[in-house]
Amino acid sequence: MLEDLDALSRRIQKVVQLAQGLQAERGTLQARIRQLEQECQSLKTQQAREHEEFTRMSERIARHDQELQAARDETRDERSSLESQVRDHQSRSESMRQRLVQIEADRDRLRDAATGAQQQIELILERLPGAEA
C-alpha cells in the first residue's frame, strides 16, 4: 500500500509539474497574444495613416490634373487666338503690299505723265516768240 501511495504521490507530482508547465506556457502565450494585439493595432493605425495619405495624394493628383488641363486649354485658346492674329496681320500686310504696288504704279504713271507734260511745256515755251533759240 505504501508503494501505491508513493506511486500516487509521484503521479500527483507529475500532474502538478505538468499543470505548472502548462500555466507557465499559458502566461507566455498570453503575453505573446498581447504583443501580437499591440502589433496588430499598430499596423491598423499605420494602415489608416497611409490610407489618409493616399487619399490626400490622390486628391492632389486630381487637382494637378485639373490645373494641367486648364493650362492646356488656356494655351490652346491662346495659340488659336495668336494664329488668328497672325493670319489677320498677314492678310493686312498682303493688302498693304498690294496697295503699295498699286501706289508705286500710279506714282510711276504720274511721273511719266509729269515728265511728258514738262517736255510739252518746254516745247511750247521754245515756240513762243522771244524764246531763246
Steps between C-alpha positions, in 0.01 A plus 500: 500500500788735569626430159166590359502824694853579380398427144193715546712775653741488202210511260351798685839675489520439126148635457592805711817553295304465178238743632772748600666460159166555330436809715844640412437424132156660532658817647754507218227452240286774656797739497561411135130556422516845663813580302336385175186703578718810553680433172165450329371830641820674396465360147136610485602852607778505242260374233251774588775766476619362166143489371450864601826593330400305189166682495672839535746414225219379273314826556817697437567310178141562390543875569827505311339318209220757495750788516705342224192453282395860566848618403486288184158641414618854563813441291293351218262798508789748512674324214182505295460871572862571408471298179188698411686825567791383285260420215337843539839674500613299199179588319541869582867487404414342165226757444740783585767349274253486212392856575865612504559331164193680363613835648850454356349418161279812524804706605703370205210575267462850645875555481496395136202729437677788682816441301295498178317814606826670588642412160190636330522819704864537404409451134224756527731742678760455225246587237389817670631822352797630686610161610866439492604317197 
